[in-house]
Amino acid sequence: MSNITIYDVAREAGVSMATVSRVVNGNPNVKPVTRKKVLDVIERLGYRPNAVARGLASKKTTTVGVIIPDISHVFYAELARGIEDIATMYKYNIILSNSDQTREREFHLINTMLGKQVDGLIFISENVTDTHVDEFKRARIPVVLASSIDKKHEIPSVTIDYRQATFDAITNFIGKGHKRIAMLKGPDTTAGISERKMEGYQDALKAANIPFDENLVISSEYAHEDGLEAFEELWKLDERPTAIFCASDELALACINAAYDHGVDVPNDIEVIGFNDTKLAKMIRPTLTTVVQPTYDIGAVAMRLLTKYMNNEEVEDDTIVLPHHIIFRGSTRDEK
């Protein structure tokens, strides 16, 4: 059944392959009686039109490639859901691939997607380099970055203001008298979101005349285990931090768990703020104060922006910055 072709449908229905094609593609120039006969045969044979074959004729496959670091991560899963919901609404299929945040795999997947004749590409990465940008420019299909940025803003993107969001979180700590403020900044990349968050951290310290202490900044991956190790490193300092800002909720949860293991009270002994407001933020005690990044919306808006490019619609702004805010919960001493 899986090898049924358009030729088989045409033969069974007693019509030309061109007629079957018109029926499949919704062309109105088919008599109702003929259309019904063809559709009946399609249903009986279990025919599934080949999107790639259709694409060779129409130059479109109605397929979008999505390259994501790790779909098992709560943040990326929610972002992917936003992409898929809008793709479904606009009748696009999704090919989703995990890059594991490695440069070699990212470029392999980009070329694989292009080989599959996708109509557009959504790319998500912590570190979008000039080499990525050059590759996207050569692709000849529209590319949109989601929760990702290139330094020169040459590729359309949907993000929040990561620098300002971090500034807001650190300023909140400073406003309550904290001077030893640690930061778990995520992977030590040369560009991208980690860098913007680092800039926000330094901006806030400078505005309050608090000297920067490199010992309080820890680079790590976003996994829970990395957060546990980072907390241990901070806890070995002669002058320990009294507040920790984490570049992801998962790192923040690790800090709360590690603090508990050390008999340290959160938030009375140390305050913790996370980033993203994933579902995990409400699953720990104390619940997590965190920067709210509208994760689902970023995915949804990125997909909608891509549809505009794919359909040659007018695009007023190719760099979309969505609003953020901080939601205060039990890991800080703010009034709730």
XYZ file of C-alpha atoms in Angstrom:
336
model
C 0.000 0.000 0.000
C 2.840 2.410 0.790
C 4.086 2.216 -2.838
C 0.843 3.352 -4.439
C 1.633 6.010 -7.048
C -0.297 8.697 -8.897
C -0.193 6.377 -11.930
C -2.071 3.667 -9.985
C -4.771 6.154 -8.968
C -5.146 7.435 -12.531
C -5.451 3.898 -13.936
C -8.046 2.817 -11.330
C -10.110 5.988 -11.768
C -9.859 5.900 -15.566
C -8.486 9.434 -15.773
C -5.173 11.064 -16.686
C -2.402 11.645 -14.141
C -2.889 15.370 -14.758
C -6.485 15.065 -13.539
C -5.392 13.240 -10.372
C -2.813 15.968 -9.786
C -5.461 18.674 -10.152
C -7.705 16.900 -7.631
C -4.872 16.441 -5.112
C -3.823 20.095 -5.415
C -7.364 21.438 -5.107
C -7.580 22.791 -8.655
C -11.210 23.840 -9.276
C -11.085 22.887 -12.968
C -12.296 19.327 -12.378
C -15.880 18.139 -12.787
C -17.499 17.231 -9.443
C -18.273 13.695 -10.629
C -14.653 13.149 -11.706
C -13.329 14.686 -8.479
C -15.458 12.316 -6.379
C -14.346 9.304 -8.419
C -10.672 10.206 -7.972
C -11.058 10.894 -4.250
C -12.814 7.554 -3.768
C -9.923 5.725 -5.454
C -7.383 7.683 -3.391
C -9.152 6.631 -0.199
C -9.561 3.003 -1.287
C -5.917 2.618 -2.338
C -4.536 4.618 0.572
C -2.601 6.913 -1.754
C -0.392 9.528 -0.057
C 0.842 12.294 -2.375
C 4.611 12.652 -2.359
C 5.379 16.151 -1.083
C 8.863 16.197 -2.610
C 7.548 15.091 -6.005
C 4.871 17.773 -5.849
C 7.566 20.245 -4.927
C 9.536 19.492 -8.082
C 6.571 20.672 -10.115
C 5.340 23.547 -7.959
C 8.764 24.588 -6.590
C 7.210 24.245 -3.129
C 7.137 21.307 -0.720
C 5.078 23.038 2.013
C 7.747 21.721 4.378
C 9.726 23.754 6.903
C 12.968 22.658 8.517
C 13.481 23.359 12.226
C 16.920 22.916 13.782
C 16.814 22.923 17.559
C 19.550 22.220 20.145
C 17.709 19.600 22.205
C 13.983 18.811 22.044
C 14.163 17.004 25.403
C 14.922 20.347 27.089
C 11.723 21.899 28.461
C 12.459 25.324 26.979
C 13.062 24.054 23.443
C 10.088 21.693 23.609
C 7.750 24.599 24.373
C 9.326 26.719 21.653
C 8.918 23.895 19.142
C 5.251 23.596 20.101
C 4.709 27.238 19.179
C 6.392 26.661 15.822
C 4.361 23.558 15.057
C 0.982 25.037 15.995
C 1.394 27.940 13.583
C 2.862 25.667 10.906
C -0.229 23.475 11.149
C -2.481 26.524 10.928
C -0.778 27.552 7.679
C -0.674 23.960 6.394
C 3.094 23.471 6.549
C 4.784 20.251 7.606
C 7.731 20.319 9.992
C 11.011 18.429 9.804
C 12.527 18.738 13.283
C 16.168 17.909 14.012
C 18.354 18.117 17.125
C 21.759 19.740 16.677
C 23.085 19.023 20.195
C 24.507 22.561 19.963
C 27.569 21.329 18.058
C 28.846 23.363 15.119
C 29.570 20.375 12.898
C 26.094 18.907 13.369
C 24.402 22.279 12.852
C 25.991 22.712 9.423
C 25.308 19.089 8.515
C 21.624 19.577 9.360
C 21.391 22.857 7.449
C 22.669 21.115 4.312
C 20.417 18.111 4.941
C 17.361 20.389 5.207
C 18.272 22.175 1.992
C 18.668 18.787 0.315
C 15.119 17.939 1.339
C 13.888 20.978 -0.598
C 12.369 22.719 2.448
C 10.606 26.001 1.693
C 12.032 27.719 4.757
C 14.160 27.160 7.843
C 13.867 28.084 11.521
C 17.205 27.927 13.283
C 17.782 27.935 17.035
C 21.266 28.110 18.508
C 23.029 29.737 21.429
C 25.805 30.897 19.125
C 25.025 32.151 15.618
C 28.353 32.930 13.951
C 29.299 34.819 10.791
C 29.802 31.411 9.151
C 26.175 30.526 9.935
C 25.033 33.831 8.444
C 27.021 33.232 5.251
C 25.487 29.765 4.955
C 21.967 31.141 5.388
C 22.554 33.810 2.746
C 23.598 31.133 0.260
C 20.552 28.992 1.031
C 18.153 30.861 -1.297
C 15.259 30.109 1.028
C 14.045 32.284 3.914
C 15.628 31.655 7.320
C 14.347 32.948 10.673
C 16.203 32.743 13.985
C 14.113 31.920 17.069
C 15.460 32.815 20.517
C 18.769 33.326 18.726
C 20.636 36.333 17.392
C 23.448 37.125 15.006
C 25.624 40.065 15.962
C 24.932 42.142 12.855
C 21.179 41.422 12.736
C 21.429 40.263 9.127
C 19.047 37.313 9.583
C 15.408 37.860 10.635
C 14.901 36.952 14.294
C 12.394 36.719 17.138
C 13.808 37.197 20.634
C 13.534 39.180 23.845
C 16.038 41.796 25.037
C 18.370 39.420 26.906
C 20.673 42.206 28.037
C 17.851 44.247 29.569
C 16.212 41.166 31.104
C 19.431 40.279 32.935
C 19.957 43.908 33.951
C 16.467 43.902 35.506
C 17.146 40.721 37.498
C 20.518 41.904 38.842
C 19.109 45.350 39.653
C 16.405 43.644 41.716
C 19.085 41.910 43.776
C 21.049 45.139 44.187
C 17.925 46.961 45.345
C 17.718 44.575 48.307
C 21.305 45.226 49.363
C 23.132 42.369 47.636
C 26.717 43.057 46.579
C 28.035 39.492 46.164
C 25.887 38.472 43.207
C 26.906 35.350 41.304
C 25.955 34.504 37.738
C 25.676 31.088 36.098
C 25.864 32.382 32.561
C 25.441 29.258 30.475
C 27.917 27.985 27.848
C 31.088 29.998 27.365
C 30.398 31.031 23.796
C 32.018 33.872 21.896
C 28.766 35.396 20.723
C 25.034 35.192 21.151
C 22.648 35.144 24.054
C 25.163 34.299 26.793
C 27.160 37.350 25.808
C 24.085 39.609 25.952
C 23.195 38.308 29.419
C 26.757 38.902 30.561
C 26.568 42.477 29.322
C 23.356 43.013 31.291
C 25.003 41.636 34.430
C 27.985 43.969 34.085
C 25.764 46.962 33.231
C 23.795 46.516 36.465
C 26.929 46.192 38.622
C 28.488 49.263 37.004
C 25.324 51.334 37.505
C 25.478 50.514 41.233
C 29.263 51.011 41.512
C 29.765 47.377 42.516
C 33.143 46.018 41.371
C 33.082 43.073 38.963
C 34.486 39.842 40.437
C 35.224 37.179 37.819
C 35.131 34.485 40.530
C 31.386 35.050 40.814
C 30.739 34.237 37.141
C 30.585 30.554 36.215
C 30.353 29.241 32.653
C 28.535 25.934 32.259
C 26.153 23.983 30.120
C 22.458 24.200 31.018
C 22.030 20.700 32.506
C 21.086 20.138 36.149
C 24.408 18.437 36.888
C 26.289 21.477 35.590
C 24.329 23.694 37.964
C 25.204 21.486 40.929
C 28.917 21.674 40.055
C 28.750 25.443 39.602
C 27.149 25.917 43.019
C 29.889 23.830 44.631
C 32.481 26.045 42.968
C 30.803 29.171 44.305
C 30.498 27.682 47.784
C 34.272 27.162 47.993
C 34.900 30.920 47.723
C 36.154 32.736 50.804
C 33.451 35.348 50.212
C 30.347 33.449 49.163
C 27.571 35.008 47.117
C 24.314 36.076 48.758
C 22.359 35.951 45.480
C 22.627 33.907 42.281
C 21.280 34.736 38.845
C 21.027 31.712 36.535
C 20.811 31.817 32.747
C 18.198 29.035 32.762
C 15.584 27.613 35.118
C 17.321 24.246 35.114
C 20.516 25.794 36.463
C 18.496 27.700 39.062
C 16.762 24.518 40.244
C 20.173 22.887 40.610
C 21.316 25.785 42.795
C 18.253 25.478 45.034
C 18.822 21.726 45.392
C 22.538 22.192 46.103
C 21.765 24.875 48.681
C 19.369 22.475 50.401
C 22.098 19.804 50.506
C 24.388 22.310 52.253
C 21.713 23.283 54.759
C 21.458 26.734 53.181
C 18.035 28.357 53.292
C 16.570 29.762 50.064
C 15.624 32.634 50.086
C 16.705 33.731 53.593
C 20.399 32.796 53.271
C 20.688 33.114 49.506
C 18.277 34.324 46.808
C 17.991 32.712 43.379
C 16.538 33.990 40.086
C 16.229 31.808 36.977
C 15.493 32.480 33.320
C 12.710 31.319 30.943
C 9.813 30.490 33.315
C 9.540 26.883 32.158
C 7.158 24.467 33.872
C 10.004 23.447 36.165
C 9.801 26.810 37.955
C 6.632 25.769 39.785
C 7.743 22.198 40.458
C 10.327 22.941 43.135
C 10.058 24.249 46.684
C 10.573 27.055 47.129
C 9.066 27.914 43.765
C 11.393 29.789 41.440
C 11.523 33.514 40.768
C 12.430 33.800 37.107
C 12.636 36.014 34.043
C 9.613 35.237 31.883
C 10.555 34.670 28.265
C 7.392 34.059 26.209
C 8.780 30.787 24.888
C 5.715 29.512 23.024
C 5.126 32.951 21.509
C 8.707 33.186 20.240
C 8.218 29.930 18.336
C 4.794 30.943 17.051
C 5.866 34.421 15.928
C 9.013 33.020 14.276
C 6.922 30.585 12.257
C 4.444 33.289 11.262
C 7.316 35.538 10.169
C 8.710 32.682 8.083
C 5.336 32.139 6.367
C 5.364 35.795 5.345
C 8.725 35.371 3.666
C 7.748 32.071 2.034
C 4.542 33.599 0.636
C 6.144 36.904 -0.369
C 4.006 38.885 2.049
C 5.070 42.318 3.214
C 7.338 42.266 6.275
C 7.457 45.522 8.247
C 10.053 44.441 10.819
C 12.455 41.531 10.477
C 13.878 41.869 14.009
C 11.082 41.230 16.488
C 11.726 41.732 20.208
C 8.948 40.395 22.445
C 8.378 41.722 25.985
C 9.802 40.077 29.115
C 9.117 40.461 32.828
C 10.128 38.888 36.129
C 7.663 36.728 38.027
C 8.427 36.666 41.748
C 8.012 33.427 43.654
C 9.507 31.753 46.700
C 13.211 31.731 45.798
C 13.500 35.473 46.479
C 12.375 37.558 49.423
C 10.111 39.809 47.382
C 6.569 40.284 48.524
C 4.304 37.914 46.613
